[in-house]
mmCIF file of C-alpha atoms in Angstrom:
data_model
loop_
_atom_site.group_PDB
_atom_site.id
_atom_site.type_symbol
_atom_site.label_atom_id
_atom_site.label_comp_id
_atom_site.label_asym_id
_atom_site.label_seq_id
_atom_site.Cartn_x
_atom_site.Cartn_y
_atom_site.Cartn_z
ATOM 1 C CA GLY A 1 -68.302 0.088 -212.557
ATOM 2 C CA ALA A 2 -65.386 -2.068 -213.993
ATOM 3 C CA VAL A 3 -65.356 -4.162 -210.749
ATOM 4 C CA VAL A 4 -63.626 -7.486 -210.320
ATOM 5 C CA SER A 5 -64.011 -10.073 -207.680
ATOM 6 C CA GLN A 6 -61.742 -12.764 -206.734
ATOM 7 C CA HIS A 7 -62.516 -16.025 -204.427
ATOM 8 C CA PRO A 8 -61.424 -17.037 -201.975
ATOM 9 C CA SER A 9 -59.444 -14.029 -200.699
ATOM 10 C CA ARG A 10 -57.525 -16.737 -198.558
ATOM 11 C CA VAL A 11 -56.837 -20.097 -198.738
ATOM 12 C CA ILE A 12 -54.385 -22.524 -196.946
ATOM 13 C CA CYS A 13 -54.006 -25.888 -198.194
ATOM 14 C CA LYS A 14 -51.636 -28.814 -197.708
ATOM 15 C CA SER A 15 -48.809 -29.778 -199.794
ATOM 16 C CA GLY A 16 -50.304 -31.907 -202.560
ATOM 17 C CA THR A 17 -53.400 -30.811 -203.285
ATOM 18 C CA SER A 18 -55.306 -28.425 -205.381
ATOM 19 C CA VAL A 19 -56.803 -25.409 -205.112
ATOM 20 C CA LYS A 20 -58.757 -23.246 -207.344
ATOM 21 C CA ILE A 21 -59.073 -19.647 -207.430
ATOM 22 C CA GLU A 22 -61.955 -17.761 -209.188
ATOM 23 C CA CYS A 23 -62.160 -14.167 -211.116
ATOM 24 C CA ARG A 24 -65.268 -12.708 -211.863
ATOM 25 C CA SER A 25 -65.953 -9.554 -213.810
ATOM 26 C CA LEU A 26 -68.862 -8.157 -212.091
ATOM 27 C CA ASP A 27 -70.518 -5.520 -214.099
ATOM 28 C CA PHE A 28 -68.861 -5.912 -217.533
ATOM 29 C CA GLN A 29 -67.705 -8.487 -219.952
ATOM 30 C CA ALA A 30 -63.861 -9.361 -220.009
ATOM 31 C CA THR A 31 -62.848 -10.268 -223.235
ATOM 32 C CA THR A 32 -59.455 -11.053 -221.586
ATOM 33 C CA MET A 33 -58.486 -11.747 -217.869
ATOM 34 C CA PHE A 34 -54.780 -11.991 -216.733
ATOM 35 C CA TRP A 35 -53.184 -14.001 -213.821
ATOM 36 C CA TYR A 36 -50.476 -12.654 -211.935
ATOM 37 C CA ARG A 37 -48.365 -13.327 -209.021
ATOM 38 C CA GLN A 38 -47.217 -10.788 -206.445
ATOM 39 C CA PHE A 39 -44.461 -11.433 -204.104
ATOM 40 C CA PRO A 40 -44.015 -9.397 -200.759
ATOM 41 C CA LYS A 41 -42.529 -6.022 -201.746
ATOM 42 C CA GLN A 42 -42.200 -6.990 -205.348
ATOM 43 C CA SER A 43 -43.583 -5.929 -208.685
ATOM 44 C CA LEU A 44 -46.539 -7.895 -210.362
ATOM 45 C CA MET A 45 -45.272 -11.185 -212.508
ATOM 46 C CA LEU A 46 -47.480 -12.136 -215.061
ATOM 47 C CA MET A 47 -48.234 -15.713 -215.201
ATOM 48 C CA ALA A 48 -50.966 -16.076 -218.458
ATOM 49 C CA THR A 49 -53.273 -14.443 -220.370
ATOM 50 C CA SER A 50 -56.649 -15.791 -220.916
ATOM 51 C CA ASN A 51 -59.369 -15.384 -223.905
ATOM 52 C CA GLU A 52 -62.734 -16.437 -223.391
ATOM 53 C CA GLY A 53 -63.247 -19.604 -224.933
ATOM 54 C CA SER A 54 -59.794 -20.440 -225.842
ATOM 55 C CA LYS A 55 -56.538 -21.520 -224.432
ATOM 56 C CA ALA A 56 -54.412 -19.543 -222.221
ATOM 57 C CA THR A 57 -51.184 -18.012 -223.178
ATOM 58 C CA TYR A 58 -48.524 -18.845 -220.475
ATOM 59 C CA GLU A 59 -45.612 -16.674 -219.948
ATOM 60 C CA GLN A 60 -42.215 -18.114 -220.239
ATOM 61 C CA GLY A 61 -41.119 -20.305 -216.909
ATOM 62 C CA VAL A 62 -44.845 -20.728 -215.994
ATOM 63 C CA GLU A 63 -45.657 -24.564 -215.974
ATOM 64 C CA LYS A 64 -48.909 -24.769 -217.847
ATOM 65 C CA ASP A 65 -50.053 -28.235 -216.234
ATOM 66 C CA LYS A 66 -49.456 -26.802 -212.861
ATOM 67 C CA PHE A 67 -51.333 -23.545 -213.173
ATOM 68 C CA LEU A 68 -54.412 -24.743 -214.881
ATOM 69 C CA ILE A 69 -56.434 -21.944 -216.419
ATOM 70 C CA ASN A 70 -59.940 -21.921 -217.588
ATOM 71 C CA HIS A 71 -61.820 -18.894 -218.969
ATOM 72 C CA ALA A 72 -65.239 -20.419 -219.644
ATOM 73 C CA SER A 73 -67.242 -17.354 -219.912
ATOM 74 C CA LEU A 74 -66.710 -13.574 -220.445
ATOM 75 C CA THR A 75 -67.276 -12.769 -216.551
ATOM 76 C CA LEU A 76 -65.358 -15.704 -215.011
ATOM 77 C CA SER A 77 -61.864 -17.215 -215.182
ATOM 78 C CA THR A 78 -60.452 -19.564 -212.665
ATOM 79 C CA LEU A 79 -56.871 -20.633 -211.821
ATOM 80 C CA THR A 80 -56.241 -24.025 -210.562
ATOM 81 C CA VAL A 81 -52.962 -24.559 -208.604
ATOM 82 C CA THR A 82 -52.437 -28.435 -208.856
ATOM 83 C CA SER A 83 -50.602 -30.442 -206.762
ATOM 84 C CA ALA A 84 -49.298 -27.520 -204.534
ATOM 85 C CA HIS A 85 -46.040 -27.148 -202.962
ATOM 86 C CA PRO A 86 -44.805 -24.450 -200.478
ATOM 87 C CA GLU A 87 -42.878 -22.854 -203.046
ATOM 88 C CA ASP A 88 -46.383 -21.923 -204.747
ATOM 89 C CA SER A 89 -47.405 -20.003 -201.763
ATOM 90 C CA SER A 90 -47.849 -16.206 -202.631
ATOM 91 C CA PHE A 91 -50.285 -13.619 -203.542
ATOM 92 C CA TYR A 92 -52.489 -14.238 -206.727
ATOM 93 C CA ILE A 93 -54.075 -11.311 -208.451
ATOM 94 C CA CYS A 94 -56.365 -11.484 -211.512
ATOM 95 C CA SER A 95 -57.303 -8.374 -213.888
ATOM 96 C CA ALA A 96 -59.751 -8.361 -216.554
ATOM 97 C CA ARG A 97 -59.884 -6.393 -219.889
ATOM 98 C CA SER A 98 -63.315 -5.003 -220.886
ATOM 99 C CA ARG A 99 -64.662 -6.228 -224.007
ATOM 100 C CA ALA A 100 -65.338 -2.800 -225.295
ATOM 101 C CA GLY A 101 -62.682 -1.025 -227.209
ATOM 102 C CA GLY A 102 -59.093 -1.906 -227.747
ATOM 103 C CA SER A 103 -57.530 -0.178 -224.591
ATOM 104 C CA TYR A 104 -54.713 -2.044 -222.470
ATOM 105 C CA GLU A 105 -56.474 -0.828 -219.320
ATOM 106 C CA GLN A 106 -57.059 -3.763 -216.841
ATOM 107 C CA TYR A 107 -59.322 -3.864 -213.671
ATOM 108 C CA PHE A 108 -57.773 -5.748 -210.664
ATOM 109 C CA GLY A 109 -59.203 -8.052 -208.398
ATOM 110 C CA PRO A 110 -58.322 -8.046 -204.954
ATOM 111 C CA GLY A 111 -56.172 -10.681 -204.713
ATOM 112 C CA THR A 112 -55.926 -14.434 -202.989
ATOM 113 C CA ARG A 113 -53.367 -15.121 -200.617
ATOM 114 C CA LEU A 114 -52.359 -18.757 -201.038
ATOM 115 C CA THR A 115 -50.401 -20.662 -198.146
ATOM 116 C CA VAL A 116 -49.235 -24.044 -198.852
ATOM 117 C CA THR A 117 -48.250 -25.680 -195.613
ATOM 118 C CA ALA B 1 -37.281 -5.369 -226.170
ATOM 119 C CA GLN B 2 -40.059 -4.122 -224.299
ATOM 120 C CA ARG B 3 -39.057 -2.687 -220.859
ATOM 121 C CA VAL B 4 -40.142 -0.414 -218.243
ATOM 122 C CA THR B 5 -38.060 0.882 -215.697
ATOM 123 C CA GLN B 6 -38.487 2.543 -212.413
ATOM 124 C CA PRO B 7 -35.362 3.452 -211.193
ATOM 125 C CA GLU B 8 -36.307 4.277 -207.690
ATOM 126 C CA LYS B 9 -37.522 1.574 -205.446
ATOM 127 C CA LEU B 10 -38.175 3.955 -202.654
ATOM 128 C CA LEU B 11 -38.842 7.640 -202.328
ATOM 129 C CA SER B 12 -39.300 9.233 -199.274
ATOM 130 C CA VAL B 13 -40.550 13.039 -199.503
ATOM 131 C CA PHE B 14 -42.295 15.788 -196.511
ATOM 132 C CA LYS B 15 -45.611 16.630 -197.007
ATOM 133 C CA GLY B 16 -46.109 19.509 -199.244
ATOM 134 C CA ALA B 17 -43.170 19.047 -201.093
ATOM 135 C CA PRO B 18 -42.842 18.379 -204.810
ATOM 136 C CA VAL B 19 -42.809 14.633 -205.954
ATOM 137 C CA GLU B 20 -41.656 13.044 -209.258
ATOM 138 C CA LEU B 21 -41.815 9.057 -209.748
ATOM 139 C CA LYS B 22 -39.678 8.234 -212.637
ATOM 140 C CA CYS B 23 -40.617 5.675 -215.590
ATOM 141 C CA ASN B 24 -38.739 5.175 -218.366
ATOM 142 C CA TYR B 25 -39.784 2.641 -221.163
ATOM 143 C CA SER B 26 -38.190 0.886 -224.207
ATOM 144 C CA TYR B 27 -40.955 -0.098 -226.870
ATOM 145 C CA SER B 28 -40.553 0.058 -230.716
ATOM 146 C CA GLY B 29 -44.219 0.610 -231.178
ATOM 147 C CA SER B 30 -46.454 3.561 -230.475
ATOM 148 C CA PRO B 31 -46.672 3.169 -226.509
ATOM 149 C CA GLU B 32 -49.718 3.369 -224.285
ATOM 150 C CA LEU B 33 -48.387 4.255 -220.670
ATOM 151 C CA PHE B 34 -50.428 3.898 -217.512
ATOM 152 C CA TRP B 35 -49.723 4.816 -213.914
ATOM 153 C CA TYR B 36 -51.472 2.018 -211.122
ATOM 154 C CA VAL B 37 -51.335 2.831 -207.483
ATOM 155 C CA GLN B 38 -51.797 0.552 -204.652
ATOM 156 C CA TYR B 39 -52.633 1.551 -201.347
ATOM 157 C CA SER B 40 -51.968 -0.193 -198.226
ATOM 158 C CA ARG B 41 -54.189 -3.305 -198.062
ATOM 159 C CA GLN B 42 -56.127 -2.367 -201.319
ATOM 160 C CA ARG B 43 -56.454 -3.586 -204.757
ATOM 161 C CA LEU B 44 -54.335 -2.120 -207.695
ATOM 162 C CA GLN B 45 -56.300 0.620 -209.143
ATOM 163 C CA LEU B 46 -55.321 2.675 -212.109
ATOM 164 C CA LEU B 47 -54.342 6.313 -211.646
ATOM 165 C CA LEU B 48 -53.505 7.727 -214.944
ATOM 166 C CA ARG B 49 -53.372 6.643 -218.494
ATOM 167 C CA HIS B 50 -51.336 9.044 -220.920
ATOM 168 C CA ILE B 51 -54.124 9.213 -223.762
ATOM 169 C CA SER B 52 -56.336 10.682 -221.072
ATOM 170 C CA ARG B 53 -54.111 13.497 -220.485
ATOM 171 C CA GLU B 54 -55.755 14.145 -217.122
ATOM 172 C CA SER B 55 -55.129 15.024 -213.892
ATOM 173 C CA ILE B 56 -55.882 12.524 -210.822
ATOM 174 C CA LYS B 57 -55.526 13.235 -207.183
ATOM 175 C CA GLY B 58 -53.344 16.323 -208.136
ATOM 176 C CA PHE B 59 -50.844 13.914 -210.204
ATOM 177 C CA THR B 60 -50.113 14.427 -213.820
ATOM 178 C CA ALA B 61 -47.981 12.750 -216.292
ATOM 179 C CA ASP B 62 -46.659 13.491 -219.509
ATOM 180 C CA LEU B 63 -45.344 11.031 -222.270
ATOM 181 C CA ASN B 64 -42.134 12.435 -223.508
ATOM 182 C CA LYS B 65 -41.235 10.204 -226.455
ATOM 183 C CA GLY B 66 -38.065 11.846 -227.228
ATOM 184 C CA GLU B 67 -36.890 10.870 -223.767
ATOM 185 C CA THR B 68 -39.027 7.880 -223.489
ATOM 186 C CA SER B 69 -40.391 8.667 -220.380
ATOM 187 C CA PHE B 70 -43.661 8.993 -218.489
ATOM 188 C CA HIS B 71 -42.733 10.451 -215.126
ATOM 189 C CA LEU B 72 -45.441 10.920 -212.562
ATOM 190 C CA LYS B 73 -45.680 14.204 -210.797
ATOM 191 C CA LYS B 74 -47.440 16.159 -208.008
ATOM 192 C CA PRO B 75 -46.517 19.431 -206.946
ATOM 193 C CA PHE B 76 -47.670 19.199 -203.056
ATOM 194 C CA ALA B 77 -47.581 15.587 -201.710
ATOM 195 C CA GLN B 78 -49.943 14.483 -199.101
ATOM 196 C CA GLU B 79 -49.740 11.969 -196.525
ATOM 197 C CA GLU B 80 -52.479 10.088 -198.328
ATOM 198 C CA ASP B 81 -50.422 9.596 -201.240
ATOM 199 C CA SER B 82 -47.995 7.200 -199.544
ATOM 200 C CA ALA B 83 -48.586 4.073 -201.715
ATOM 201 C CA MET B 84 -46.808 1.787 -204.105
ATOM 202 C CA TYR B 85 -46.728 3.030 -207.689
ATOM 203 C CA TYR B 86 -46.355 1.060 -210.776
ATOM 204 C CA CYS B 87 -45.543 2.088 -214.350
ATOM 205 C CA ALA B 88 -47.058 -0.100 -217.073
ATOM 206 C CA LEU B 89 -46.626 -0.370 -220.654
ATOM 207 C CA GLY B 90 -49.637 -1.698 -223.010
ATOM 208 C CA ALA B 91 -47.850 -3.899 -225.531
ATOM 209 C CA GLY B 92 -48.555 -6.850 -227.812
ATOM 210 C CA ASN B 93 -51.584 -8.322 -229.628
ATOM 211 C CA ASN B 94 -52.911 -9.915 -226.503
ATOM 212 C CA ARG B 95 -53.055 -6.315 -224.439
ATOM 213 C CA LYS B 96 -50.885 -7.042 -221.907
ATOM 214 C CA LEU B 97 -49.225 -4.617 -219.564
ATOM 215 C CA ILE B 98 -45.582 -4.704 -219.283
ATOM 216 C CA TRP B 99 -44.658 -3.732 -215.509
ATOM 217 C CA GLY B 100 -41.931 -1.604 -213.637
ATOM 218 C CA LEU B 101 -40.827 -3.032 -210.349
ATOM 219 C CA GLY B 102 -42.698 -0.241 -208.566
ATOM 220 C CA THR B 103 -41.721 2.634 -206.654
ATOM 221 C CA SER B 104 -42.940 2.895 -203.005
ATOM 222 C CA LEU B 105 -43.611 6.365 -201.761
ATOM 223 C CA ALA B 106 -43.551 7.554 -198.557
ATOM 224 C CA VAL B 107 -44.957 10.904 -197.577
ATOM 225 C CA ASN B 108 -43.933 11.953 -194.254
ATOM 226 C CA PRO B 109 -45.659 14.704 -191.755
#
């Protein structure tokens, strides 16, 4: 149980275009989903927290107009990187927290490798 | 301030040796602590949570509130334990995790 999927697993796009990444909880309802960036051999950087049906909460320094997050249902959150630039190239990971209980525990997706050329 | 410190970026041990990955935290409230592991080319997965007081894959971690530590230990390391280990602190109303920078464990044959 507690499986999170991400799509696509890898995407290459041209500078200036937008890219959408989907995060789905497959076998549970996710009250909250989190979006992270992970740089090579570095830790996770939390970008934003999204709660179903409400606006995402962005971490300091993360541009909300550039990284659009939508959490339309209890099983789906999307991250859209708008007007992508090469410096946006990174590994984007989502995680989801189960609706049940008050635990902090998060279940992670496999990540999406974004390359902006 | 809420913070998680993993002082070792890299830890290298021989197979069969004991291993301890250090984690210290700073939090004014009642902490909820986790260890996550990321094996090569795999997703992050939960290894341990302090409230469960369990042993997974031979690993244990005890919360020491006096020393504000949650060190991960295993008495006899195996090669398959080689991975990136992250300590995380649950904090805040939105239930986000505060992450350490991670420790890369290499278990040599």
